[in-house]
Every structure is written in C-alpha cells, then in structure tokens.
mmCIF file of N, CA and C in Angstrom:
data_model
loop_
_atom_site.group_PDB
_atom_site.id
_atom_site.type_symbol
_atom_site.label_atom_id
_atom_site.label_comp_id
_atom_site.label_asym_id
_atom_site.label_seq_id
_atom_site.Cartn_x
_atom_site.Cartn_y
_atom_site.Cartn_z
ATOM 1 N N UNK A 1 0.869 -1.173 0.026
ATOM 2 C CA UNK A 1 0.021 0.027 -0.002
ATOM 3 C C UNK A 1 0.880 1.245 0.012
ATOM 4 N N UNK A 2 0.478 2.242 -0.736
ATOM 5 C CA UNK A 2 1.151 3.504 -0.828
ATOM 6 C C UNK A 2 0.229 4.592 -0.247
ATOM 7 N N UNK A 3 0.833 5.681 0.183
ATOM 8 C CA UNK A 3 0.074 6.792 0.652
ATOM 9 C C UNK A 3 0.089 7.864 -0.451
ATOM 10 N N UNK A 4 -1.045 8.320 -0.851
ATOM 11 C CA UNK A 4 -1.112 9.324 -1.923
ATOM 12 C C UNK A 4 -0.879 10.715 -1.334
ATOM 13 N N UNK A 5 -0.955 11.739 -2.217
ATOM 14 C CA UNK A 5 -0.672 13.157 -1.781
ATOM 15 C C UNK A 5 -1.643 13.637 -0.734
ATOM 16 N N UNK A 6 -2.871 13.074 -0.664
ATOM 17 C CA UNK A 6 -3.879 13.528 0.332
ATOM 18 C C UNK A 6 -3.723 12.705 1.621
ATOM 19 N N UNK A 7 -2.830 11.749 1.678
ATOM 20 C CA UNK A 7 -2.588 10.983 2.881
ATOM 21 C C UNK A 7 -3.439 9.707 2.965
ATOM 22 N N UNK A 8 -4.089 9.285 1.887
ATOM 23 C CA UNK A 8 -4.921 8.072 1.928
ATOM 24 C C UNK A 8 -4.084 6.906 1.436
ATOM 25 N N UNK A 9 -4.354 5.733 1.997
ATOM 26 C CA UNK A 9 -3.693 4.502 1.590
ATOM 27 C C UNK A 9 -4.323 3.943 0.327
ATOM 28 N N UNK A 10 -3.491 3.666 -0.646
ATOM 29 C CA UNK A 10 -3.964 3.110 -1.892
ATOM 30 C C UNK A 10 -3.113 1.909 -2.280
ATOM 31 N N UNK A 11 -3.658 0.821 -2.743
ATOM 32 C CA UNK A 11 -2.901 -0.269 -3.278
ATOM 33 C C UNK A 11 -2.046 0.265 -4.406
ATOM 34 N N UNK A 12 -0.806 -0.198 -4.486
ATOM 35 C CA UNK A 12 0.159 0.349 -5.482
ATOM 36 C C UNK A 12 -0.409 0.318 -6.927
ATOM 37 N N UNK A 13 -1.044 -0.743 -7.370
ATOM 38 C CA UNK A 13 -1.576 -0.756 -8.737
ATOM 39 C C UNK A 13 -2.589 0.280 -9.026
ATOM 40 N N UNK A 14 -3.311 0.792 -8.029
ATOM 41 C CA UNK A 14 -4.321 1.805 -8.220
ATOM 42 C C UNK A 14 -3.750 3.270 -8.250
ATOM 43 N N UNK A 15 -2.495 3.393 -7.930
ATOM 44 C CA UNK A 15 -1.878 4.749 -7.911
ATOM 45 C C UNK A 15 -2.004 5.481 -9.274
ATOM 46 N N UNK A 16 -1.960 4.715 -10.355
ATOM 47 C CA UNK A 16 -2.064 5.316 -11.682
ATOM 48 C C UNK A 16 -3.459 6.047 -11.933
ATOM 49 N N UNK A 17 -4.478 5.630 -11.084
ATOM 50 C CA UNK A 17 -5.755 6.270 -11.224
ATOM 51 C C UNK A 17 -5.998 7.403 -10.252
ATOM 52 N N UNK A 18 -5.039 7.680 -9.386
ATOM 53 C CA UNK A 18 -5.175 8.749 -8.386
ATOM 54 C C UNK A 18 -4.968 10.105 -9.022
ATOM 55 N N UNK A 19 -5.942 11.025 -8.860
ATOM 56 C CA UNK A 19 -5.848 12.329 -9.414
ATOM 57 C C UNK A 19 -6.627 13.294 -8.588
ATOM 58 N N UNK A 20 -6.406 14.594 -8.825
ATOM 59 C CA UNK A 20 -7.162 15.632 -8.081
ATOM 60 C C UNK A 20 -8.476 15.859 -8.800
ATOM 61 N N UNK A 21 -9.560 15.794 -8.024
ATOM 62 C CA UNK A 21 -10.865 16.035 -8.609
ATOM 63 C C UNK A 21 -10.992 17.492 -9.131
ATOM 64 N N UNK A 22 -10.301 18.436 -8.510
ATOM 65 C CA UNK A 22 -10.302 19.847 -8.977
ATOM 66 C C UNK A 22 -9.748 19.949 -10.393
ATOM 67 N N UNK A 23 -8.852 19.049 -10.781
ATOM 68 C CA UNK A 23 -8.191 19.129 -12.088
ATOM 69 C C UNK A 23 -8.973 18.363 -13.197
ATOM 70 N N UNK A 24 -9.754 17.401 -12.818
ATOM 71 C CA UNK A 24 -10.361 16.566 -13.869
ATOM 72 C C UNK A 24 -11.887 16.765 -14.061
ATOM 73 N N UNK A 25 -12.509 17.512 -13.159
ATOM 74 C CA UNK A 25 -13.963 17.782 -13.260
ATOM 75 C C UNK A 25 -14.287 19.172 -13.750
ATOM 76 N N UNK A 26 -15.291 19.262 -14.583
ATOM 77 C CA UNK A 26 -15.745 20.584 -15.016
ATOM 78 C C UNK A 26 -17.289 20.557 -14.960
ATOM 79 N N UNK A 27 -17.839 21.716 -14.785
ATOM 80 C CA UNK A 27 -19.249 21.895 -14.686
ATOM 81 C C UNK A 27 -19.681 22.755 -15.887
ATOM 82 N N UNK A 28 -20.884 22.621 -16.296
ATOM 83 C CA UNK A 28 -21.478 23.408 -17.420
ATOM 84 C C UNK A 28 -22.852 23.842 -17.008
ATOM 85 N N UNK A 29 -23.144 25.105 -17.189
ATOM 86 C CA UNK A 29 -24.497 25.639 -16.944
ATOM 87 C C UNK A 29 -25.271 25.534 -18.243
ATOM 88 N N UNK A 30 -26.432 24.897 -18.170
ATOM 89 C CA UNK A 30 -27.229 24.682 -19.398
ATOM 90 C C UNK A 30 -28.602 25.236 -19.176
ATOM 91 N N UNK A 31 -29.034 26.055 -20.109
ATOM 92 C CA UNK A 31 -30.382 26.640 -20.038
ATOM 93 C C UNK A 31 -31.226 26.117 -21.212
ATOM 94 N N UNK A 32 -30.554 25.756 -22.319
ATOM 95 C CA UNK A 32 -31.275 25.245 -23.463
ATOM 96 C C UNK A 32 -30.404 24.238 -24.238
ATOM 97 N N UNK A 33 -30.916 23.583 -25.160
ATOM 98 C CA UNK A 33 -30.163 22.553 -25.915
ATOM 99 C C UNK A 33 -28.936 23.115 -26.592
ATOM 100 N N UNK A 34 -28.988 24.346 -27.063
ATOM 101 C CA UNK A 34 -27.803 24.902 -27.749
ATOM 102 C C UNK A 34 -26.603 25.110 -26.813
ATOM 103 N N UNK A 35 -26.856 25.148 -25.495
ATOM 104 C CA UNK A 35 -25.737 25.290 -24.568
ATOM 105 C C UNK A 35 -24.925 24.009 -24.346
ATOM 106 N N UNK A 36 -25.445 22.875 -24.811
ATOM 107 C CA UNK A 36 -24.729 21.611 -24.627
ATOM 108 C C UNK A 36 -23.326 21.643 -25.313
ATOM 109 N N UNK A 37 -23.169 22.224 -26.426
ATOM 110 C CA UNK A 37 -21.906 22.278 -27.139
ATOM 111 C C UNK A 37 -21.153 23.547 -26.925
ATOM 112 N N UNK A 38 -21.612 24.445 -26.111
ATOM 113 C CA UNK A 38 -20.980 25.740 -25.887
ATOM 114 C C UNK A 38 -19.959 25.596 -24.731
ATOM 115 N N UNK A 39 -18.673 25.592 -25.027
ATOM 116 C CA UNK A 39 -17.657 25.443 -23.994
ATOM 117 C C UNK A 39 -17.471 26.687 -23.141
ATOM 118 N N UNK A 40 -18.022 27.838 -23.524
ATOM 119 C CA UNK A 40 -17.944 29.054 -22.739
ATOM 120 C C UNK A 40 -18.673 28.955 -21.419
ATOM 121 N N UNK A 41 -19.670 28.070 -21.366
ATOM 122 C CA UNK A 41 -20.445 27.811 -20.174
ATOM 123 C C UNK A 41 -19.782 26.860 -19.158
ATOM 124 N N UNK A 42 -18.636 26.321 -19.565
ATOM 125 C CA UNK A 42 -17.968 25.305 -18.749
ATOM 126 C C UNK A 42 -16.921 25.944 -17.792
ATOM 127 N N UNK A 43 -16.880 25.432 -16.605
ATOM 128 C CA UNK A 43 -15.884 25.966 -15.626
ATOM 129 C C UNK A 43 -15.443 24.857 -14.668
ATOM 130 N N UNK A 44 -14.228 25.037 -14.179
ATOM 131 C CA UNK A 44 -13.659 24.060 -13.221
ATOM 132 C C UNK A 44 -14.050 24.516 -11.808
ATOM 133 N N UNK A 45 -14.284 23.607 -10.885
ATOM 134 C CA UNK A 45 -14.593 23.978 -9.564
ATOM 135 C C UNK A 45 -13.346 24.412 -8.791
ATOM 136 N N UNK A 46 -13.500 25.311 -7.817
ATOM 137 C CA UNK A 46 -12.410 25.704 -6.988
ATOM 138 C C UNK A 46 -12.177 24.644 -5.873
ATOM 139 N N UNK A 47 -13.277 24.039 -5.435
ATOM 140 C CA UNK A 47 -13.219 23.007 -4.393
ATOM 141 C C UNK A 47 -14.184 21.834 -4.778
ATOM 142 N N UNK A 48 -13.799 20.684 -4.440
ATOM 143 C CA UNK A 48 -14.664 19.514 -4.693
ATOM 144 C C UNK A 48 -14.913 18.695 -3.448
ATOM 145 N N UNK A 49 -14.371 19.085 -2.314
ATOM 146 C CA UNK A 49 -14.578 18.284 -1.140
ATOM 147 C C UNK A 49 -16.085 18.262 -0.726
ATOM 148 N N UNK A 50 -16.827 19.239 -1.114
ATOM 149 C CA UNK A 50 -18.257 19.257 -0.734
ATOM 150 C C UNK A 50 -19.041 18.114 -1.512
ATOM 151 N N UNK A 51 -18.470 17.744 -2.681
ATOM 152 C CA UNK A 51 -19.102 16.718 -3.453
ATOM 153 C C UNK A 51 -18.594 15.313 -3.079
ATOM 154 N N UNK A 52 -17.265 15.172 -2.907
ATOM 155 C CA UNK A 52 -16.697 13.862 -2.735
ATOM 156 C C UNK A 52 -16.242 13.604 -1.264
ATOM 157 N N UNK A 53 -16.267 14.637 -0.449
ATOM 158 C CA UNK A 53 -15.710 14.460 0.899
ATOM 159 C C UNK A 53 -14.182 14.634 0.841
ATOM 160 N N UNK A 54 -13.608 14.544 2.005
ATOM 161 C CA UNK A 54 -12.166 14.802 1.996
ATOM 162 C C UNK A 54 -11.391 13.505 1.958
#
C-alpha cells in the first residue's frame, strides 16, 4: 500500500488512477439545448470536497 498526496492509503496498482478532482472535473451551466456544445459555459470547480468528501 502507498500513501497518496492527500494521505490516503492506496494499493500500489491503483496509484495510476489517483488524481485531483479539482483538475479533472468541470461543470457546465445549461439553459437550453444549444448550450450543450458551448464550452464558454464550462468551468472548473475551486473546491470538490463538498461533493466527494475529504
């Protein structure tokens, strides 16, 4: 077992899947169907611990 950057124990083979949620998640505000392909409505969260816990 290895300890990741956040201090959690991970089996060594799973370390390749360890990443920061702040870096890989984006949100998009959608009001109509045309907004689905509009990347200007997309933004990255500043914090994700409210969604995933710490």
